[in-house]
mmCIF file with all atom_site columns, C-alpha atoms in Angstrom:
data_model
loop_
_atom_site.group_PDB
_atom_site.id
_atom_site.type_symbol
_atom_site.label_atom_id
_atom_site.label_alt_id
_atom_site.label_comp_id
_atom_site.label_asym_id
_atom_site.label_entity_id
_atom_site.label_seq_id
_atom_site.pdbx_PDB_ins_code
_atom_site.Cartn_x
_atom_site.Cartn_y
_atom_site.Cartn_z
_atom_site.occupancy
_atom_site.B_iso_or_equiv
_atom_site.pdbx_formal_charge
_atom_site.auth_seq_id
_atom_site.auth_comp_id
_atom_site.auth_asym_id
_atom_site.auth_atom_id
_atom_site.pdbx_PDB_model_num
ATOM 1  C CA . MET A 1 1  ? 23.504 -9.132  27.563 1.00 0.00 ? 1  MET A CA 1
ATOM 2  C CA . ASP A 1 2  ? 20.996 -7.546  29.919 1.00 0.00 ? 2  ASP A CA 1
ATOM 3  C CA . PRO A 1 3  ? 19.437 -10.428 31.934 1.00 0.00 ? 3  PRO A CA 1
ATOM 4  C CA . THR A 1 4  ? 16.220 -8.701  32.204 1.00 0.00 ? 4  THR A CA 1
ATOM 5  C CA . HIS A 1 5  ? 15.181 -8.441  29.067 1.00 0.00 ? 5  HIS A CA 1
ATOM 6  C CA . LEU A 1 6  ? 15.167 -10.026 25.345 1.00 0.00 ? 6  LEU A CA 1
ATOM 7  C CA . THR A 1 7  ? 17.073 -8.899  22.081 1.00 0.00 ? 7  THR A CA 1
ATOM 8  C CA . VAL A 1 8  ? 14.526 -9.383  19.058 1.00 0.00 ? 8  VAL A CA 1
ATOM 9  C CA . ARG A 1 9  ? 16.818 -9.209  15.466 1.00 0.00 ? 9  ARG A CA 1
ATOM 10 C CA . TYR A 1 10 ? 14.640 -9.454  12.296 1.00 0.00 ? 10 TYR A CA 1
ATOM 11 C CA . PHE A 1 11 ? 15.874 -10.220 9.054  1.00 0.00 ? 11 PHE A CA 1
ATOM 12 C CA . ALA A 1 12 ? 14.638 -9.945  5.497  1.00 0.00 ? 12 ALA A CA 1
ATOM 13 C CA . GLY A 1 13 ? 10.991 -10.186 5.135  1.00 0.00 ? 13 GLY A CA 1
ATOM 14 C CA . ALA A 1 14 ? 10.635 -9.416  8.934  1.00 0.00 ? 14 ALA A CA 1
ATOM 15 C CA . ARG A 1 15 ? 12.547 -6.117  9.035  1.00 0.00 ? 15 ARG A CA 1
ATOM 16 C CA . ALA A 1 16 ? 10.583 -5.150  6.501  1.00 0.00 ? 16 ALA A CA 1
ATOM 17 C CA . ALA A 1 17 ? 7.331  -5.889  8.172  1.00 0.00 ? 17 ALA A CA 1
ATOM 18 C CA . ALA A 1 18 ? 8.747  -4.401  11.700 1.00 0.00 ? 18 ALA A CA 1
ATOM 19 C CA . GLY A 1 19 ? 10.303 -1.722  10.139 1.00 0.00 ? 19 GLY A CA 1
ATOM 20 C CA . ARG A 1 20 ? 13.361 -1.915  11.975 1.00 0.00 ? 20 ARG A CA 1
ATOM 21 C CA . THR A 1 21 ? 16.381 -4.060  13.034 1.00 0.00 ? 21 THR A CA 1
ATOM 22 C CA . GLU A 1 22 ? 15.927 -5.001  16.587 1.00 0.00 ? 22 GLU A CA 1
ATOM 23 C CA . GLU A 1 23 ? 14.263 -4.527  19.376 1.00 0.00 ? 23 GLU A CA 1
ATOM 24 C CA . VAL A 1 24 ? 14.363 -4.734  22.915 1.00 0.00 ? 24 VAL A CA 1
ATOM 25 C CA . LEU A 1 25 ? 11.309 -6.134  24.943 1.00 0.00 ? 25 LEU A CA 1
ATOM 26 C CA . PRO A 1 26 ? 11.068 -7.218  28.832 1.00 0.00 ? 26 PRO A CA 1
ATOM 27 C CA . ALA A 1 27 ? 12.117 -11.109 29.520 1.00 0.00 ? 27 ALA A CA 1
ATOM 28 C CA . GLY A 1 28 ? 9.725  -13.681 30.945 1.00 0.00 ? 28 GLY A CA 1
ATOM 29 C CA . ARG A 1 29 ? 8.038  -14.906 28.130 1.00 0.00 ? 29 ARG A CA 1
ATOM 30 C CA . SER A 1 30 ? 7.426  -17.795 24.999 1.00 0.00 ? 30 SER A CA 1
ATOM 31 C CA . LEU A 1 31 ? 7.963  -17.194 21.552 1.00 0.00 ? 31 LEU A CA 1
ATOM 32 C CA . ASP A 1 32 ? 4.202  -17.407 21.363 1.00 0.00 ? 32 ASP A CA 1
ATOM 33 C CA . ASP A 1 33 ? 3.319  -14.671 23.507 1.00 0.00 ? 33 ASP A CA 1
ATOM 34 C CA . LEU A 1 34 ? 6.489  -12.856 22.116 1.00 0.00 ? 34 LEU A CA 1
ATOM 35 C CA . SER A 1 35 ? 5.017  -13.252 18.600 1.00 0.00 ? 35 SER A CA 1
ATOM 36 C CA . VAL A 1 36 ? 1.199  -12.003 20.060 1.00 0.00 ? 36 VAL A CA 1
ATOM 37 C CA . GLU A 1 37 ? 3.335  -8.563  21.466 1.00 0.00 ? 37 GLU A CA 1
ATOM 38 C CA . LEU A 1 38 ? 4.693  -8.238  18.355 1.00 0.00 ? 38 LEU A CA 1
ATOM 39 C CA . THR A 1 39 ? 1.815  -8.152  16.201 1.00 0.00 ? 39 THR A CA 1
ATOM 40 C CA . GLN A 1 40 ? 0.468  -5.593  18.574 1.00 0.00 ? 40 GLN A CA 1
ATOM 41 C CA . ARG A 1 41 ? 2.856  -3.284  17.765 1.00 0.00 ? 41 ARG A CA 1
ATOM 42 C CA . HIS A 1 42 ? 4.060  -3.718  14.258 1.00 0.00 ? 42 HIS A CA 1
ATOM 43 C CA . GLY A 1 43 ? 0.537  -5.227  13.013 1.00 0.00 ? 43 GLY A CA 1
ATOM 44 C CA . ASP A 1 44 ? -0.692 -8.003  10.422 1.00 0.00 ? 44 ASP A CA 1
ATOM 45 C CA . ARG A 1 45 ? 2.221  -7.669  8.070  1.00 0.00 ? 45 ARG A CA 1
ATOM 46 C CA . LEU A 1 46 ? 4.839  -8.640  10.738 1.00 0.00 ? 46 LEU A CA 1
ATOM 47 C CA . ALA A 1 47 ? 2.298  -11.394 11.627 1.00 0.00 ? 47 ALA A CA 1
ATOM 48 C CA . ALA A 1 48 ? 1.957  -13.198 8.745  1.00 0.00 ? 48 ALA A CA 1
ATOM 49 C CA . VAL A 1 49 ? 5.708  -13.268 8.524  1.00 0.00 ? 49 VAL A CA 1
ATOM 50 C CA . LEU A 1 50 ? 6.167  -14.611 11.821 1.00 0.00 ? 50 LEU A CA 1
ATOM 51 C CA . ARG A 1 51 ? 3.466  -17.583 11.157 1.00 0.00 ? 51 ARG A CA 1
ATOM 52 C CA . VAL A 1 52 ? 6.053  -19.098 8.780  1.00 0.00 ? 52 VAL A CA 1
ATOM 53 C CA . ALA A 1 53 ? 9.197  -17.740 10.345 1.00 0.00 ? 53 ALA A CA 1
ATOM 54 C CA . SER A 1 54 ? 12.254 -19.984 11.648 1.00 0.00 ? 54 SER A CA 1
ATOM 55 C CA . PHE A 1 55 ? 13.348 -18.577 15.282 1.00 0.00 ? 55 PHE A CA 1
ATOM 56 C CA . LEU A 1 56 ? 16.980 -18.952 16.555 1.00 0.00 ? 56 LEU A CA 1
ATOM 57 C CA . VAL A 1 57 ? 17.085 -18.629 20.350 1.00 0.00 ? 57 VAL A CA 1
ATOM 58 C CA . ASP A 1 58 ? 20.684 -17.439 21.072 1.00 0.00 ? 58 ASP A CA 1
ATOM 59 C CA . GLY A 1 59 ? 21.827 -19.001 17.889 1.00 0.00 ? 59 GLY A CA 1
ATOM 60 C CA . VAL A 1 60 ? 20.299 -22.648 18.281 1.00 0.00 ? 60 VAL A CA 1
ATOM 61 C CA . THR A 1 61 ? 16.738 -23.030 16.347 1.00 0.00 ? 61 THR A CA 1
ATOM 62 C CA . CYS A 1 62 ? 13.710 -23.561 18.637 1.00 0.00 ? 62 CYS A CA 1
ATOM 63 C CA . HIS A 1 63 ? 10.817 -25.241 17.872 1.00 0.00 ? 63 HIS A CA 1
ATOM 64 C CA . ASP A 1 64 ? 8.689  -25.302 21.112 1.00 0.00 ? 64 ASP A CA 1
ATOM 65 C CA . ARG A 1 65 ? 7.321  -22.216 20.704 1.00 0.00 ? 65 ARG A CA 1
ATOM 66 C CA . ARG A 1 66 ? 5.668  -21.960 24.351 1.00 0.00 ? 66 ARG A CA 1
ATOM 67 C CA . ALA A 1 67 ? 8.625  -22.936 26.063 1.00 0.00 ? 67 ALA A CA 1
ATOM 68 C CA . PRO A 1 68 ? 9.492  -20.021 28.231 1.00 0.00 ? 68 PRO A CA 1
ATOM 69 C CA . LEU A 1 69 ? 12.868 -17.659 26.775 1.00 0.00 ? 69 LEU A CA 1
ATOM 70 C CA . PRO A 1 70 ? 15.722 -17.366 28.959 1.00 0.00 ? 70 PRO A CA 1
ATOM 71 C CA . ALA A 1 71 ? 16.178 -14.247 30.431 1.00 0.00 ? 71 ALA A CA 1
ATOM 72 C CA . GLY A 1 72 ? 19.245 -12.210 28.296 1.00 0.00 ? 72 GLY A CA 1
ATOM 73 C CA . ALA A 1 73 ? 18.157 -14.600 25.273 1.00 0.00 ? 73 ALA A CA 1
ATOM 74 C CA . THR A 1 74 ? 18.958 -13.033 21.334 1.00 0.00 ? 74 THR A CA 1
ATOM 75 C CA . ILE A 1 75 ? 16.344 -13.897 19.347 1.00 0.00 ? 75 ILE A CA 1
ATOM 76 C CA . ASP A 1 76 ? 16.742 -13.842 15.197 1.00 0.00 ? 76 ASP A CA 1
ATOM 77 C CA . VAL A 1 77 ? 13.315 -13.639 13.209 1.00 0.00 ? 77 VAL A CA 1
ATOM 78 C CA . LEU A 1 78 ? 14.006 -15.464 10.188 1.00 0.00 ? 78 LEU A CA 1
ATOM 79 C CA . PRO A 1 79 ? 11.188 -15.512 7.462  1.00 0.00 ? 79 PRO A CA 1
ATOM 80 C CA . PRO A 1 80 ? 11.524 -18.356 4.667  1.00 0.00 ? 80 PRO A CA 1
ATOM 81 C CA . PHE A 1 81 ? 14.284 -17.070 2.276  1.00 0.00 ? 81 PHE A CA 1
ATOM 82 C CA . ALA A 1 82 ? 13.976 -17.806 -1.722 1.00 0.00 ? 82 ALA A CA 1
ATOM 83 C CA . GLY A 1 83 ? 16.867 -19.433 -3.603 1.00 0.00 ? 83 GLY A CA 1
ATOM 84 C CA . GLY A 1 84 ? 19.224 -22.134 -2.285 1.00 0.00 ? 84 GLY A CA 1
#
């Protein structure tokens, strides 16, 4: 774990929209900030996924998109899944 960065992992439709399985970004941001940067990097298709996705921060569901993310965290981007 690198304490100066965040690891973002993409699943299902988020992976397809981002065109990758994961990436590493500098720490010091919230989920809202991260979503803005990821949209700038990967475009509107990923932005649409991010608007409806759930986020896990080190395996725990994060509901406050404005809270600072802990340095060194792993962020999982989970779009809604079909089925049960």
